Short mmCIF file of C-alpha atoms and ligand atoms in Angstrom, two decimals:
data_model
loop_
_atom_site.label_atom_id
_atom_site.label_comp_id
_atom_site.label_asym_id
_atom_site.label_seq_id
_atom_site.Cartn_x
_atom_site.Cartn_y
_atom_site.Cartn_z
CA UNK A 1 0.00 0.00 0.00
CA UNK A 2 1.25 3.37 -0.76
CA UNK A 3 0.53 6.13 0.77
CA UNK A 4 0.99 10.57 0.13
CA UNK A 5 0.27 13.40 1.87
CA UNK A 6 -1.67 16.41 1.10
CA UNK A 7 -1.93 19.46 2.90
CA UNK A 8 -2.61 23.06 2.51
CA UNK A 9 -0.98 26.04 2.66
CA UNK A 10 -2.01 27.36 5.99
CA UNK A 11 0.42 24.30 7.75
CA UNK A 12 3.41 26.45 6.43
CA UNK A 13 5.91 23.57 6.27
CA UNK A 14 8.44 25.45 4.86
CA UNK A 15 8.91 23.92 0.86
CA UNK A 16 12.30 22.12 1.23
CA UNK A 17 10.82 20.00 4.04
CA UNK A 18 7.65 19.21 2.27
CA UNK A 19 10.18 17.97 -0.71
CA UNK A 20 12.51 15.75 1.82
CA UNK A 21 8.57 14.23 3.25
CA UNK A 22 6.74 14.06 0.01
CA UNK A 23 4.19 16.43 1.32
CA UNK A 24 1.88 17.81 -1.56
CA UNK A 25 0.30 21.25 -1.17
CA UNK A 26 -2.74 22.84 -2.50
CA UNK A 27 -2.64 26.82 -1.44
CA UNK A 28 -5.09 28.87 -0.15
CA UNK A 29 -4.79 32.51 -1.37
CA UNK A 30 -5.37 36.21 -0.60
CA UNK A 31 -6.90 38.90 -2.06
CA UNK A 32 -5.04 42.46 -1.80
CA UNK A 33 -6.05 45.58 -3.84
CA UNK A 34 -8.30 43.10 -6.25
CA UNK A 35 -5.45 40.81 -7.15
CA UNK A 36 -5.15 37.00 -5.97
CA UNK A 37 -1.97 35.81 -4.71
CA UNK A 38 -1.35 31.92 -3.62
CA UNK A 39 0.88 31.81 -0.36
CA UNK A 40 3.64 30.31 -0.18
CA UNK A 41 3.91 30.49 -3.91
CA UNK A 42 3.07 34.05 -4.63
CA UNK A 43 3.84 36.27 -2.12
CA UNK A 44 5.84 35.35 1.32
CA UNK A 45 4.70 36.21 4.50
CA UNK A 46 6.94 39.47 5.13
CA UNK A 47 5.84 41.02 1.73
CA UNK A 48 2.01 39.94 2.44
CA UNK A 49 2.51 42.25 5.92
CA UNK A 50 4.78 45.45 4.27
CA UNK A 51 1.88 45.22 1.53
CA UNK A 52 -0.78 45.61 3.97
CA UNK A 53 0.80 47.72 6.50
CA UNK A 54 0.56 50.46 4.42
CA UNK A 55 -2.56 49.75 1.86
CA UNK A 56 -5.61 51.35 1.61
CA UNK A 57 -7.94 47.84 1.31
CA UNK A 58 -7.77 45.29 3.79
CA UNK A 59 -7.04 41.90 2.72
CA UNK A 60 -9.46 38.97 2.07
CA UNK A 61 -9.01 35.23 1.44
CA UNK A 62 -10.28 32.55 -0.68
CA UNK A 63 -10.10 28.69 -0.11
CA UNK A 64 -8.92 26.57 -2.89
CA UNK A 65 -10.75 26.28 -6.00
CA UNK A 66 -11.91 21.99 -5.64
CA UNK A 67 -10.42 21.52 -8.97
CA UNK A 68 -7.41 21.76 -7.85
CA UNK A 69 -8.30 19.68 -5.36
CA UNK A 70 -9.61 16.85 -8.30
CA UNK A 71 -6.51 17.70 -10.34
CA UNK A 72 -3.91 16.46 -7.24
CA UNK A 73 -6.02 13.27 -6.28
CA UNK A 74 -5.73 12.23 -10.10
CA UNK A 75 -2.62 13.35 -10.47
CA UNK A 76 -1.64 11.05 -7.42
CA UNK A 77 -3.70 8.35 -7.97
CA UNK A 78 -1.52 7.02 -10.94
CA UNK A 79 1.15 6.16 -8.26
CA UNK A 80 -0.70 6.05 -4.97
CA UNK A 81 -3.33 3.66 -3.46
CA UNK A 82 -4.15 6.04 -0.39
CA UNK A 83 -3.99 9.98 -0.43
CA UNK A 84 -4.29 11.57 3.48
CA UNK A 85 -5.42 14.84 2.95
CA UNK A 86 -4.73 17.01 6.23
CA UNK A 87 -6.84 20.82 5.94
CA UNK A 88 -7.23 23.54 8.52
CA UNK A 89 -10.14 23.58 10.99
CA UNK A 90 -13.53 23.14 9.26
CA UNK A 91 -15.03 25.66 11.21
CA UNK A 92 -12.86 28.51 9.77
CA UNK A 93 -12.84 27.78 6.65
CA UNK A 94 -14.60 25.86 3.53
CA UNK A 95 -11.12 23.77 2.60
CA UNK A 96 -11.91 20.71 4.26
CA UNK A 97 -15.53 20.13 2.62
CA UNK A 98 -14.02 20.71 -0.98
CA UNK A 99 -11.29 18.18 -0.07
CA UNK A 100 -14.14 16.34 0.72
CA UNK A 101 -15.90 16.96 -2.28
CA UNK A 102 -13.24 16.20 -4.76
CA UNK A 103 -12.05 12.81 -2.63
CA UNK A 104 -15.94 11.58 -3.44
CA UNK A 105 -15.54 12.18 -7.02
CA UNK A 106 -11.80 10.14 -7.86
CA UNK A 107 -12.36 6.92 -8.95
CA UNK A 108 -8.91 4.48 -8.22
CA UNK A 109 -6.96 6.18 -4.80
CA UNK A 110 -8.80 6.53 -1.58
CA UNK A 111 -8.66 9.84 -0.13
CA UNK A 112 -8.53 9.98 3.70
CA UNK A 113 -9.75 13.46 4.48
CA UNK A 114 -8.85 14.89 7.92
CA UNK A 115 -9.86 17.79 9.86
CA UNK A 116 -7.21 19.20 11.52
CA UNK A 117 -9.92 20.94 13.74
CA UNK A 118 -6.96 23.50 13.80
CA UNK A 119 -4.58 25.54 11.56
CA UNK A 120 -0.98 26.69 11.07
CA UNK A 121 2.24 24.58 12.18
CA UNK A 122 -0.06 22.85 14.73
CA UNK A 123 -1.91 21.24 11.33
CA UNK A 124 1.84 20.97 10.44
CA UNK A 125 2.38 18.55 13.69
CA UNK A 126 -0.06 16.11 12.15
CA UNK A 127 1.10 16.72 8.37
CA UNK A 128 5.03 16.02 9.07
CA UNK A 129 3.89 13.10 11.35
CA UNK A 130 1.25 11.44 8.82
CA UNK A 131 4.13 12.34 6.07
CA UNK A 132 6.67 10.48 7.96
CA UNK A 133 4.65 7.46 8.63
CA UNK A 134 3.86 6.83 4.91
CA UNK A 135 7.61 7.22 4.22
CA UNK A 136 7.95 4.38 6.67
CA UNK A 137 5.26 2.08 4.63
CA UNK A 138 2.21 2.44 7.64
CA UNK A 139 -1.01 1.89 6.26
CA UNK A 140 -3.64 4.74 6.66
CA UNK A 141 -5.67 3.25 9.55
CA UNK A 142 -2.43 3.34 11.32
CA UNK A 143 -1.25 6.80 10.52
CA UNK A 144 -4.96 8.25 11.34
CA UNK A 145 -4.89 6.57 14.54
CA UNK A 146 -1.65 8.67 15.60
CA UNK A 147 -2.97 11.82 14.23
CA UNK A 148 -6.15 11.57 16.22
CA UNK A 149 -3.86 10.20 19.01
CA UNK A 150 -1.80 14.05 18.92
CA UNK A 151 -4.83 15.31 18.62
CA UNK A 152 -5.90 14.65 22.00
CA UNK A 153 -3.21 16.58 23.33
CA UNK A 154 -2.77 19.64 21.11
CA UNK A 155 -2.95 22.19 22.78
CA UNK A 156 -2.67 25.58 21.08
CA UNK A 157 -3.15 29.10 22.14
CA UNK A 158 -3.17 32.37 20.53
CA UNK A 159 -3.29 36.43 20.90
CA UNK A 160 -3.67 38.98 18.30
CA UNK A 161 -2.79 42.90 18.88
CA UNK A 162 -5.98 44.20 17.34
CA UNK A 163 -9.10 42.19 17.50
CA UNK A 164 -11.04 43.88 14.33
CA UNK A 165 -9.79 41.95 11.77
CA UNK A 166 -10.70 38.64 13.59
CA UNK A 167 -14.44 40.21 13.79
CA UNK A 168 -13.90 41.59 10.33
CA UNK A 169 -13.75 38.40 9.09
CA UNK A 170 -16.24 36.81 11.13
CA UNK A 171 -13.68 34.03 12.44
CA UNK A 172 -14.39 34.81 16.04
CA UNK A 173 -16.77 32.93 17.49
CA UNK A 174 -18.77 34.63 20.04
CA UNK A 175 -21.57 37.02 20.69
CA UNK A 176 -21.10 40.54 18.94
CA UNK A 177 -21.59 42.01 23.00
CA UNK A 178 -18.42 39.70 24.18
CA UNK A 179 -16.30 40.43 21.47
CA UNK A 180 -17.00 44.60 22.01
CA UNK A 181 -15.81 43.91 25.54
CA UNK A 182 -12.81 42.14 24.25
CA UNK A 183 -11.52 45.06 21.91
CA UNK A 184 -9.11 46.77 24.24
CA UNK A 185 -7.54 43.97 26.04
CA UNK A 186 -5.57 40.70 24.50
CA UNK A 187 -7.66 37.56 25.33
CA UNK A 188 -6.05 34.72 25.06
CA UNK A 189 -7.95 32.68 21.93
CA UNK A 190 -8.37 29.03 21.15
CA UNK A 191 -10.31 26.45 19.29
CA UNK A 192 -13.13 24.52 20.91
CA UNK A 193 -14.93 22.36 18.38
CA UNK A 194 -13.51 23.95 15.41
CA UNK A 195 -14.34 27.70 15.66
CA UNK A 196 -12.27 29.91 17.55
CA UNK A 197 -13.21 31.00 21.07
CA UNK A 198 -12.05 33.73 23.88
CA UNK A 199 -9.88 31.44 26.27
CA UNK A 200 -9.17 33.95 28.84
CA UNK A 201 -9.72 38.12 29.03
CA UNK A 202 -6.15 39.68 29.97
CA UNK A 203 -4.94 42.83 29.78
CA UNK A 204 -1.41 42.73 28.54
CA UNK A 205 0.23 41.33 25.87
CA UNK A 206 3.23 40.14 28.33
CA UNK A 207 0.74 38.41 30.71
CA UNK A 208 -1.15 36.70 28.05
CA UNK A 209 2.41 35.34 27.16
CA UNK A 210 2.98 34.68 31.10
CA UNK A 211 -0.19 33.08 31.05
CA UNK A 212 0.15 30.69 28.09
CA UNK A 213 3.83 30.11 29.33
CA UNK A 214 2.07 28.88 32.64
CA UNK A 215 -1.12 26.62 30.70
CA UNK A 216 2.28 25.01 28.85
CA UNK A 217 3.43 24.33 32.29
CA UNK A 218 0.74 22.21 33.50
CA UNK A 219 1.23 20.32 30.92
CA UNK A 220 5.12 20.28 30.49
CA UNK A 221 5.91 19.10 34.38
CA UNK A 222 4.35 15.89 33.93
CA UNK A 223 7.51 15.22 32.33
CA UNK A 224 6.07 13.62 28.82
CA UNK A 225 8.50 14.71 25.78
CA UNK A 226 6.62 17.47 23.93
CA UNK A 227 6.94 19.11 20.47
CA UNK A 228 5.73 23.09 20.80
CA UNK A 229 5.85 25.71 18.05
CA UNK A 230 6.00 29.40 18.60
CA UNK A 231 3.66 30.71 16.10
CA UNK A 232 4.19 34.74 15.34
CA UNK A 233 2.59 36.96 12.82
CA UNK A 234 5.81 39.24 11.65
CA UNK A 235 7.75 39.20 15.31
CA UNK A 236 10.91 37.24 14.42
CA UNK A 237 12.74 38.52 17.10
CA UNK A 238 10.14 38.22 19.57
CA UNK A 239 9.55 34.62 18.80
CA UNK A 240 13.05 34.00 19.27
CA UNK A 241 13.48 35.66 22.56
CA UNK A 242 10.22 33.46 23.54
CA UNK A 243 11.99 29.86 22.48
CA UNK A 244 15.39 30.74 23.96
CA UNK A 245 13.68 31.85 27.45
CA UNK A 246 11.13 28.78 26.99
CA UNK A 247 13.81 26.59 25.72
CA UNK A 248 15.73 26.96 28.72
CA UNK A 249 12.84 26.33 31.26
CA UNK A 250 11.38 23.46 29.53
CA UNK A 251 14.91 21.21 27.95
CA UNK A 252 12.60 18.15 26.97
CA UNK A 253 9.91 20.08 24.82
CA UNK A 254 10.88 20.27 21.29
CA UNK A 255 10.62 24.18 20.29
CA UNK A 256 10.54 25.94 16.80
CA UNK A 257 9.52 28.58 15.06
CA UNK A 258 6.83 29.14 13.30
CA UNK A 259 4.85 31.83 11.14
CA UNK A 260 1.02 33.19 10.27
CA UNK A 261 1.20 33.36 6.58
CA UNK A 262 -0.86 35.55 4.86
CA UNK A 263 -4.13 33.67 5.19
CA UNK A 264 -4.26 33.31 8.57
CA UNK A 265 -2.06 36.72 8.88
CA UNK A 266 -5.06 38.38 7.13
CA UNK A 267 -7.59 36.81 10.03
CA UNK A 268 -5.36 37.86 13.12
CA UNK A 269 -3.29 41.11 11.71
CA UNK A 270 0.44 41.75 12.26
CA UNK A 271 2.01 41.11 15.56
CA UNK A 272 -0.18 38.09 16.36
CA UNK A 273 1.59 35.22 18.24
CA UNK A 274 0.83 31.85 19.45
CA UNK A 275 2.39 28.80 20.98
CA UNK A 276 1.11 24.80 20.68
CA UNK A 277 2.17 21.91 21.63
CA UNK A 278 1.58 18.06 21.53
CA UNK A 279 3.08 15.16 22.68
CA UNK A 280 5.65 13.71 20.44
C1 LIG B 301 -10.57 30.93 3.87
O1 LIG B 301 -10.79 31.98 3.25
O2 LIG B 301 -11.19 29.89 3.64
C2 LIG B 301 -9.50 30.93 4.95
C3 LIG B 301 -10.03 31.39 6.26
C4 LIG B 301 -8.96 31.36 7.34
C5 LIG B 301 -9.47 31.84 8.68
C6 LIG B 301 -8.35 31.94 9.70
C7 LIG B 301 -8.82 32.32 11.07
C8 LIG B 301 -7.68 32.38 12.08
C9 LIG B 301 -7.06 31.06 12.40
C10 LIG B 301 -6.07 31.10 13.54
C11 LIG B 301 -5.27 29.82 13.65
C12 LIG B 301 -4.41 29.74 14.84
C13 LIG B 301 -3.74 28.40 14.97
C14 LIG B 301 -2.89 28.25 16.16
#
C-alpha cells in the first residue's frame, strides 16, 4: 500500500521539508487591492505584511478552488493507493468540505480526508507526522490513529494585537456584546470544536504570554517529551526571545519557530503570536 500526503498552505511547512517528506500542497490565497496571490507560492509572508501595512484595502481570502483539489487526487492516484489529505479547521474555513468533495468524485486512490480541527504549524504537527509514517510504509488506519492520538493533546493558544480583523472576518466565534468587551484587552484565543473561542480576558500582551507560558506548564511538568511551536505573525525577534527563554525552562519540549502566513495573517493582523504543543 502506498501512501501521500496532502496538505494546505495554511500548515506552512516550509517547501524544502515538504520535498525531503513528500508532502503535496494545495494553497489557499489572498486577495489584496483586487489581485489573488497563492501563499507560499506568490507572495511570502513578510511582503504579504509590508503590503498591507501600508494599503488602503484590507485583505481577504479565498479557499482553494476543488479543482485543484480533483486535479492532485488524479494526479496522485496514478502512483498512490491512499492519499491523506490534512486541511485547517472546518469551522474557519470551507477547505476541508471541498477536499471532501473532490475525494468523493476520484475513482482508483482513496482519499482519507482529515480535519485538523486546527490551523498553522499545529496542522503541520499532524502533516510532518502522517508524512513520515507513509515514508515508513504504515497503512492509513495506522497513521490516522496517531494523528487523532496528537490530537488529544494539542494544545494551542493564541493572541492577536488588534481584534477587528478577527471580527472583520467573522472568524471569532462569540456574541457581537463579548467580542466589544474584548476590543481593548488581548484575550487569550483558542479552538473549541472547530471555531475559535475567547480562552481567557487579559490585559497585557506580556501576561497573556505569562499566562500561556504557565497553561504550557501544567502540561510540560508531567515530564512527557513534547513538540511546541511558537507561532508569530511578523515578530521574528520576539519569537526567538520566547523559544530561547522557553527553551531553557522546559529542555525536553521540542521548540521551533513558526509563522502566520498571509491567510491566517489576514484573520489575526500583524504582531499576532501563538504557541502549541503536543506530545511527540
Ligand atoms: C478561507 O478563506 O477559507 C480561509 C479562512 C482562514 C481563517 C483563519 C482564522 C484564524 C485562524 C487562527 C489559527 C491559529 C492556529 C494556532
Amino acid at each position: 500500500m502506498k501512501t501521500v500526503v496532502v496538505t494546505d498552505s495554511t500548515s506552512y511547512i516550509p517547501k524544502h521539508i515538504r520535498e525531503n517528506l513528500n508532502i503535496h500542497m494545495i494553497p489557499l490565497s489572498v486577495v489584496i487591492n483586487g489581485e489573488t496571490y497563492r501563499e507560499e507560492i506568490d507572495i511570502s509572508a513578510s511582503d504579504f505584511y509590508d503590503e498591507v501595512r501600508n494599503g488602503q484595502r484590507l485583505p481577504t481570502t479565498t479557499q482553494p478552488p476543488i479543482g485543484e483539489f480533483e486535479e492532485l487526487y488524479n494526479e496522485l492516484s496514478k502512483e498512490y493507493d491512499a492519499i491523506i489529505s490534512i486541511h485547517l479547521s472546518s469551522g474557519i474555513s470551507g477547505t476541508f468540505q471541498g477536499a471532501v468533495a473532490a475525494a468523493d468524485m476520484l475513482e482508483g486512490a482513496k482519499v482519507y480526508p482529515y480535519d485538523s480541527e486546527i490551523s498553522c504549524m499545529a496542522q503541520g504537527f499532524y502533516v510532518l507526522a502522517a508524512a513520515t509514517m507513509a515514508q515508513n510504509g504504515k497503512n492509513p488506519e495506522e497513521i490516522l490513529a496517531r494523528l487523532d492520538d496528537l490530537k488529544a493533546s494539542m494544545r494551542a493558544y493564541f493572541m492577536v494585537d488588534d481584534l477587528s480583523h478577527l471580527q472583520r472576518g467573522g472568524r471569532l466565534s462569540s456574541a457581537q456584546a463579548l467580542i466589544g468587551s474584548l476590543l481593548n484587552i488581548k484575550p487569550i484565543l483558542h479552538f473549541v470544536d472547530k471555531v475559535i473561542v475567547p480562552f481567557e480576558k487579559i490585559r497585557t500582551r506580556k501576561k497573556a504570554m505569562k499566562r500561556i507560558e504557565e497553561l504550557l506548564d501544567e502540561d510540560a511538568r508531567k515530564g512527557q517529551p513534547l513538540q511546541a511551536t511558537i507561532i508569530h505573525a511578523n515578530r521574528v525577534e520576539e519569537a526567538a526571545s520566547w523559544k530561547k527563554e522557553l527553551s531553557a525552562l522546559y529542555p525536553h519540549v521540542d521548540f521551533t519557530i513558526s509563522y502566520f502566513g498571509p491567510v491566517i495573517g489576514t484573520h489575526l493582523g500583524e504582531g499576532a503570536m501563538g504557541l502549541c504543543w503536543t506530545k511527540k
